[in-house]
Amino acid sequence: MSSVSEGQHEQQRKTEQQGPHGQESRHTQEEGTDTVDAQEHLRRIRAELSRIIEPGDLLGGVVVDHMGCFEAHALICSGESPSARLVQSAAEAAEALGLSGRQRDLREALVRWRTRQDQAAGARDLATLRRLGGGILVPEDPQWPAGLKDLGPAEPLALWWRRDRSSHPVEALPELHRTVAVVGSREITDYGARVTAEISESLAERQVCLLSGGAYGVDAAVHRAALRTWEHRGEDTPVDSPLPTIAVLAGGLDRLYPAGNDTLLRGVAQAGLLLSELAPGSSPSKHRFLQRNRIIAALAAVTVVPEARWRSGAQNTAHHALSLGRPVGAVPGSVYSPLSAGCHRLLRHTPTEMVRDAADVAELIAGVTPAPEVGQARPGLAAAGTAVSSQQRLPLSPGEEAEAAASRPEDSLGEADRLLLDALPKRRLSAPGKLSEVAGLPMPQVLGGLSRLQRKGLARSVNGQWGKALSRASS
């Protein structure tokens, strides 16, 4: 009697949920639709924030974390002035994370962000990536990489992904302990190519995902080695193997850069994954390359530098990793080779370990502690904020200081002027209004910055239009 009664109640419950033809009731369908709509709305909001707020704008991360992405987005798009209470609470939250001075000014930040408000079209950007087999991953997703949480306020607002295969990539993102970043100079010697290939192929055979930046030189050698191993393994690949390789790019994933690596990057998208925090259509710039490096460091258990110049983006990535408490390994080379000078500099001035092969790298991986769970204490700006500075410098001799100052005049620029210099076209000319949108800076700041860049010989003006100085553009 009891079992019959339970069965009748169960049948009644199913009948209430189903229509006359055994279909789900309108109420149940509407609940599912509401959930899907809410997720889509969240992705659209995050997509628009990723276009409005420039990577490395730490106050943006603080405000989104403090207010929530929906309220932060609404405030930016409202055009209204924030209340004094909100300005104060945002400043206090920013100060607690180590931001100082104008970095804490919400009113100034809103002026900056609103220069790009007209460009925000989340639905369009999501449709663009979906046509390419991609989409967007947001911090609210359970698949969001735990290692990115270590970046604190520099954590990306979202990650755009592209994978030219049917399987959904967020189900296959490798765990931290199965990912190694291998980065280096865009130029590469025969020695560097050989050691990069040997280390990369051996790590790939150990089912380690190889992470890099998709550039020429060392990056390309890493991706090619991973793809060779993946192709050689073929159907023998274990089911639980991670993606063979991931390229983290500094521009929109609808414009593969550099163009000379187009075929290679399409191969990475086929076998592995392309990632970027920049919305579709975004162009790479020096600033964005440096900001991209923090993501590479945060996604990997270990960062390895096979070959790098004395000053290079690879050293920037290594410093991001060190600031996050992640091991860094560098391969020593000839003392006469400028392409090993960066490796020797890391080995001499930082806790970087010398590595010779994949076995040495495996030892570094074994020493990595698991990433903290969401909600646990993690490094804030003290660890991550310094890593998002434009360039971290190692101790220099007086001669090296003089050499650096003479060869890189832009090193003396402030952050806003560096963004503006990156936004200036090399061969064409652009109006100040367009530069304001590209750089994400208010017009008064753009006009003042253009004058400063012109005085330093870094910018030129023709009939009110601006571009990089000809000597810089041709270099």
XYZ file of C-alpha atoms in Angstrom:
475
model
C 0.000 0.000 0.000
C 2.802 2.331 0.914
C 4.703 1.695 -2.318
C 1.573 2.219 -4.414
C 0.839 5.470 -2.623
C 4.425 6.679 -3.180
C 4.155 5.751 -6.830
C 0.913 7.658 -7.205
C 2.437 10.743 -5.593
C 5.450 10.475 -7.883
C 3.202 10.140 -10.924
C 1.195 13.154 -9.780
C 4.419 15.168 -9.414
C 5.493 14.234 -12.945
C 2.042 15.075 -14.318
C 2.231 18.526 -12.755
C 5.603 19.101 -14.431
C 4.565 17.684 -17.815
C 2.017 18.696 -20.401
C -0.602 16.401 -21.923
C 1.950 14.859 -24.285
C 4.617 14.116 -21.672
C 6.447 17.385 -22.313
C 7.739 19.653 -19.547
C 5.155 22.103 -18.288
C 5.392 25.734 -19.326
C 6.441 26.600 -15.755
C 9.440 24.218 -15.850
C 10.433 25.353 -19.321
C 10.250 28.989 -18.267
C 12.531 28.297 -15.288
C 15.103 26.750 -17.613
C 14.764 29.614 -20.048
C 15.198 32.146 -17.256
C 18.429 30.421 -16.162
C 19.813 30.463 -19.698
C 18.797 34.102 -20.162
C 20.487 35.066 -16.881
C 23.711 33.339 -17.911
C 23.634 35.010 -21.312
C 23.011 38.389 -19.689
C 25.972 37.853 -17.349
C 28.240 37.009 -20.279
C 27.089 40.047 -22.218
C 27.794 42.343 -19.270
C 31.238 40.834 -18.690
C 31.940 41.026 -22.444
C 31.182 44.750 -22.477
C 33.261 45.403 -19.365
C 36.202 43.636 -21.023
C 36.008 46.139 -23.868
C 35.412 49.230 -21.721
C 38.088 48.646 -19.059
C 41.661 48.322 -20.338
C 43.718 45.356 -19.069
C 45.836 46.444 -16.138
C 43.367 49.124 -15.009
C 43.398 47.911 -11.426
C 40.641 50.199 -10.185
C 38.334 48.557 -12.715
C 38.937 45.186 -11.096
C 38.437 46.677 -7.632
C 35.147 48.357 -8.595
C 33.720 45.265 -10.294
C 34.684 43.125 -7.322
C 33.341 45.717 -4.851
C 30.040 46.536 -6.599
C 29.450 43.433 -8.683
C 29.653 43.377 -12.463
C 26.007 44.371 -13.043
C 26.079 47.470 -10.824
C 29.525 48.489 -12.078
C 28.334 48.200 -15.689
C 25.170 50.162 -14.927
C 27.152 52.948 -13.259
C 29.533 53.289 -16.205
C 26.758 53.315 -18.789
C 24.429 55.617 -16.826
C 26.590 58.678 -17.406
C 25.736 59.809 -13.892
C 28.159 60.986 -11.216
C 28.783 58.492 -8.411
C 27.676 59.352 -4.906
C 30.277 60.614 -2.452
C 29.684 57.494 -0.381
C 30.424 55.216 -3.341
C 33.560 57.191 -4.243
C 34.783 56.856 -0.666
C 34.014 53.128 -0.362
C 35.704 52.404 -3.702
C 38.759 54.411 -2.620
C 38.918 52.497 0.665
C 38.649 49.151 -1.117
C 41.387 50.216 -3.544
C 43.622 51.479 -0.756
C 43.226 48.194 1.141
C 44.634 46.433 -1.919
C 47.574 48.792 -2.244
C 46.437 51.267 -4.901
C 47.602 54.797 -4.276
C 46.876 58.353 -5.342
C 44.954 58.775 -8.583
C 44.630 55.006 -8.946
C 41.869 55.218 -6.315
C 39.871 58.039 -7.969
C 36.553 56.588 -9.143
C 35.366 59.836 -10.739
C 38.466 60.053 -12.918
C 38.183 56.361 -13.806
C 34.574 56.790 -14.951
C 35.635 59.531 -17.355
C 38.292 57.157 -18.692
C 35.944 54.190 -19.058
C 33.146 56.167 -20.642
C 35.336 57.071 -23.612
C 34.732 53.478 -24.769
C 31.101 53.159 -23.788
C 29.892 53.555 -27.378
C 32.101 50.629 -28.426
C 30.442 48.220 -25.981
C 28.335 45.686 -27.877
C 28.495 42.447 -25.925
C 25.902 40.572 -27.974
C 27.753 41.405 -31.198
C 31.135 40.369 -29.765
C 29.736 37.092 -28.421
C 28.206 36.346 -31.834
C 31.550 37.071 -33.521
C 33.411 34.547 -31.365
C 30.679 31.926 -31.630
C 30.953 32.047 -35.407
C 34.640 31.162 -34.918
C 33.842 28.286 -32.572
C 34.553 30.246 -29.413
C 32.938 32.168 -26.596
C 33.653 33.774 -23.262
C 34.618 32.383 -19.871
C 33.721 34.467 -16.797
C 34.843 34.335 -13.152
C 31.370 33.132 -12.137
C 31.874 29.926 -14.172
C 32.894 26.851 -12.139
C 35.539 26.198 -14.798
C 37.267 29.550 -14.221
C 40.982 28.755 -13.653
C 41.759 28.956 -9.935
C 45.255 30.302 -10.636
C 43.818 33.566 -11.967
C 42.399 34.347 -8.520
C 45.980 34.850 -7.332
C 46.125 38.030 -9.417
C 43.809 39.817 -6.998
C 42.542 43.092 -8.541
C 44.485 42.298 -11.724
C 42.351 39.196 -12.345
C 40.860 39.398 -15.867
C 37.257 40.543 -16.104
C 36.671 37.708 -18.575
C 38.569 35.406 -20.919
C 37.620 35.048 -24.539
C 38.364 31.623 -26.000
C 38.538 30.081 -29.428
C 38.763 26.421 -30.265
C 38.123 25.104 -33.754
C 36.693 21.811 -32.537
C 33.263 20.686 -31.409
C 34.169 19.913 -27.800
C 33.675 22.733 -25.314
C 37.102 23.955 -24.132
C 36.136 25.014 -20.644
C 35.638 21.353 -19.782
C 39.210 20.661 -20.846
C 41.177 23.536 -19.313
C 44.125 21.854 -17.605
C 44.685 22.015 -13.879
C 47.463 24.251 -12.635
C 49.874 21.408 -11.849
C 49.556 20.107 -15.418
C 50.434 23.407 -17.106
C 53.878 24.886 -17.784
C 54.535 28.237 -19.455
C 57.535 28.323 -21.788
C 58.375 31.817 -23.022
C 61.307 33.652 -24.564
C 62.587 36.092 -27.152
C 61.046 36.542 -30.586
C 64.479 35.852 -32.013
C 65.941 32.411 -31.427
C 69.338 30.779 -32.012
C 69.885 27.202 -33.135
C 70.810 26.385 -29.543
C 67.623 28.014 -28.257
C 65.462 26.231 -30.820
C 66.962 22.870 -29.928
C 66.688 23.196 -26.144
C 63.148 24.630 -26.431
C 62.031 21.739 -28.616
C 63.623 19.114 -26.374
C 62.128 20.478 -23.160
C 58.725 21.102 -24.742
C 58.401 17.725 -26.442
C 59.471 15.882 -23.318
C 56.959 17.797 -21.186
C 54.229 17.147 -23.751
C 55.017 13.423 -23.610
C 54.494 13.665 -19.837
C 50.997 15.018 -20.608
C 51.788 18.564 -19.558
C 49.946 21.410 -21.300
C 52.401 23.899 -22.808
C 51.383 27.523 -22.474
C 52.921 30.403 -24.419
C 52.101 33.637 -26.224
C 51.879 32.684 -29.897
C 54.720 35.010 -30.947
C 57.706 34.301 -33.189
C 60.831 32.647 -31.826
C 60.583 30.681 -28.597
C 56.770 30.884 -28.380
C 56.325 29.418 -31.850
C 58.866 26.666 -31.123
C 56.904 25.694 -28.008
C 53.568 25.461 -29.795
C 55.069 23.504 -32.702
C 56.696 20.998 -30.345
C 53.397 20.463 -28.523
C 51.508 19.984 -31.784
C 54.113 17.532 -33.106
C 53.803 15.420 -29.977
C 50.002 15.567 -30.128
C 49.952 14.531 -33.806
C 52.468 11.723 -33.193
C 50.423 10.374 -30.305
C 47.220 10.399 -32.351
C 44.589 7.936 -31.170
C 46.877 6.739 -28.378
C 46.234 9.962 -26.450
C 44.812 9.095 -22.990
C 41.255 10.267 -22.407
C 42.252 12.365 -19.391
C 45.135 14.136 -21.153
C 45.081 17.947 -20.934
C 45.051 20.154 -23.982
C 48.474 19.924 -25.679
C 48.994 23.689 -25.880
C 47.353 27.051 -25.180
C 48.281 30.405 -26.725
C 47.364 33.533 -24.759
C 47.159 36.429 -27.213
C 47.311 40.206 -26.706
C 44.513 41.097 -29.116
C 41.090 39.963 -30.267
C 40.822 36.307 -31.268
C 39.209 37.200 -34.591
C 42.519 38.760 -35.677
C 45.307 36.252 -35.195
C 48.613 38.001 -34.487
C 51.320 37.895 -35.643
C 50.054 37.305 -39.166
C 53.124 35.206 -39.981
C 51.972 32.671 -37.359
C 48.410 32.477 -38.675
C 48.697 28.826 -39.745
C 50.394 27.877 -36.476
C 47.756 29.631 -34.367
C 44.983 27.944 -36.302
C 46.699 24.661 -35.505
C 46.737 25.600 -31.816
C 43.023 26.422 -32.035
C 42.399 23.028 -33.639
C 44.307 20.892 -31.151
C 44.416 23.174 -28.128
C 43.016 26.561 -27.245
C 43.422 30.288 -27.899
C 42.743 32.697 -25.026
C 42.627 36.483 -24.686
C 41.164 39.012 -22.269
C 40.635 41.425 -25.190
C 37.298 41.606 -26.989
C 37.066 40.743 -30.709
C 38.558 43.379 -32.981
C 41.025 44.637 -30.341
C 44.505 45.338 -31.681
C 47.674 44.210 -29.875
C 49.919 46.882 -28.358
C 53.040 46.916 -26.230
C 50.980 47.659 -23.122
C 48.638 44.756 -23.866
C 51.514 42.356 -24.442
C 52.915 43.194 -21.017
C 49.504 42.821 -19.381
C 48.935 39.517 -21.222
C 52.062 38.130 -19.576
C 50.454 38.142 -16.123
C 47.776 35.734 -17.402
C 50.383 33.355 -18.800
C 52.187 33.358 -15.444
C 48.995 32.872 -13.428
C 47.726 29.952 -15.533
C 50.961 27.957 -15.189
C 52.462 26.054 -12.281
C 55.959 26.837 -13.550
C 57.399 29.334 -16.031
C 60.466 28.343 -18.068
C 62.681 30.729 -20.062
C 64.922 28.852 -22.550
C 66.351 31.959 -24.225
C 65.730 35.691 -23.704
C 67.429 39.002 -24.258
C 68.585 41.231 -21.409
C 65.304 43.156 -21.751
C 62.379 41.123 -23.008
C 58.757 40.315 -22.407
C 59.856 36.900 -21.168
C 61.513 38.520 -18.177
C 58.294 40.409 -17.526
C 56.419 37.083 -17.493
C 59.028 35.560 -15.184
C 58.587 38.420 -12.725
C 54.820 37.981 -12.767
C 55.341 34.318 -11.883
C 57.820 35.093 -9.115
C 55.497 37.691 -7.604
C 52.759 35.032 -7.495
C 55.067 32.639 -5.682
C 55.377 30.331 -8.702
C 58.729 28.715 -9.590
C 60.677 30.033 -12.559
C 63.365 28.130 -14.433
C 65.900 29.502 -16.914
C 68.227 27.671 -19.265
C 71.817 28.936 -19.181
C 73.574 29.679 -22.453
C 76.749 31.155 -23.822
C 78.036 34.213 -21.977
C 78.715 35.668 -25.438
C 75.121 35.290 -26.643
C 72.839 38.333 -26.163
C 69.899 35.957 -26.435
C 70.953 34.242 -23.206
C 71.690 37.471 -21.330
C 68.141 37.614 -19.977
C 68.334 34.060 -18.633
C 71.640 34.807 -16.899
C 70.177 38.002 -15.455
C 67.242 36.100 -13.962
C 69.554 33.443 -12.540
C 71.834 36.034 -10.984
C 69.311 38.482 -9.514
C 66.156 36.466 -8.701
C 65.194 33.115 -7.116
C 65.050 31.603 -10.615
C 66.280 28.007 -10.799
C 68.634 26.705 -13.472
C 66.985 24.059 -15.635
C 68.585 21.850 -18.260
C 65.767 19.547 -19.325
C 62.190 18.450 -18.675
C 63.259 16.432 -15.620
C 64.448 19.642 -13.952
C 61.137 21.303 -14.812
C 59.219 18.331 -13.403
C 61.016 18.833 -10.086
C 59.820 22.431 -10.002
C 56.245 21.328 -10.732
C 56.379 18.835 -7.872
C 57.150 21.659 -5.463
C 54.100 23.757 -6.377
C 51.380 23.900 -3.725
C 47.759 23.737 -4.935
C 46.045 27.043 -5.714
C 43.850 28.340 -2.858
C 40.129 27.702 -3.042
C 37.830 30.614 -3.790
C 37.253 32.534 -0.564
C 40.612 31.658 0.966
C 43.242 34.303 1.520
C 45.335 34.924 -1.570
C 47.937 37.443 -2.667
C 46.554 40.886 -3.388
C 48.225 43.853 -4.977
C 51.422 43.274 -3.024
C 51.930 40.120 -5.086
C 49.990 40.829 -8.252
C 49.890 44.594 -8.469
C 53.618 45.003 -8.814
C 53.493 42.365 -11.509
C 51.182 44.459 -13.640
C 53.505 47.430 -13.721
C 54.809 48.254 -17.153
C 58.191 46.689 -16.627
C 59.904 45.249 -13.599
C 63.578 46.035 -13.405
C 66.461 44.044 -12.051
C 69.476 45.765 -10.497
C 71.547 47.548 -13.133
C 75.096 48.733 -13.219
C 75.701 52.441 -13.990
C 76.681 51.500 -17.519
C 73.523 49.456 -17.997
C 71.371 52.289 -16.666
C 72.914 54.679 -19.194
C 72.423 52.172 -22.015
C 68.777 51.643 -21.103
C 68.024 55.361 -20.882
C 69.655 56.027 -24.232
C 67.951 53.167 -26.082
C 64.406 53.439 -24.683
C 63.182 57.055 -24.429
C 59.634 55.879 -23.693
C 60.795 54.385 -20.399
C 60.465 57.813 -18.786
C 56.791 58.124 -19.783
C 53.938 57.899 -17.322
C 51.309 55.170 -17.685
C 48.807 57.370 -19.560
C 51.420 58.584 -22.049
C 52.549 55.003 -22.678
C 48.962 54.016 -23.485
C 48.693 57.002 -25.815
C 51.991 56.146 -27.540
C 50.728 52.600 -28.105
C 47.521 53.994 -29.619
C 49.328 56.204 -32.171
C 49.348 54.625 -35.654
C 52.739 53.959 -37.214
C 52.123 54.902 -40.829
C 48.719 56.582 -40.906
C 47.418 59.501 -38.871
C 44.540 59.598 -36.428
C 42.361 62.313 -34.878
C 42.599 62.968 -31.133
C 39.002 61.786 -30.665
C 39.844 58.383 -32.126
C 42.990 58.182 -30.009
C 40.839 58.859 -26.942
C 38.704 55.799 -27.762
C 41.658 53.530 -28.560
C 43.743 54.494 -25.535
C 40.762 54.699 -23.193
C 41.775 58.173 -22.001
C 39.672 61.355 -21.644
C 40.233 64.051 -24.255
C 42.083 66.569 -22.001
C 44.556 63.844 -21.059
C 45.008 62.912 -24.725
C 45.701 66.486 -25.837
C 48.213 67.057 -23.058
C 49.871 63.714 -23.699
C 50.220 64.364 -27.443
C 52.080 67.576 -26.718
C 54.443 65.789 -24.342
C 55.082 62.973 -26.828
C 55.768 65.479 -29.584
C 58.304 67.336 -27.417
C 60.070 64.029 -26.740
C 60.256 63.292 -30.464
C 57.870 60.326 -30.182
C 54.833 61.766 -32.013
C 54.180 63.866 -35.118
C 51.237 66.046 -36.100
C 49.955 66.893 -39.582
C 46.927 69.195 -39.893
C 45.588 68.178 -36.490
C 46.083 64.446 -37.110
C 48.587 62.426 -35.095
C 50.867 59.451 -35.535
C 54.127 58.009 -34.259
C 57.248 59.966 -35.192
C 58.591 58.736 -38.531
C 61.887 57.557 -37.038
C 59.911 55.448 -34.499
C 57.453 54.135 -37.085
C 60.199 52.862 -39.346
C 62.160 51.190 -36.555
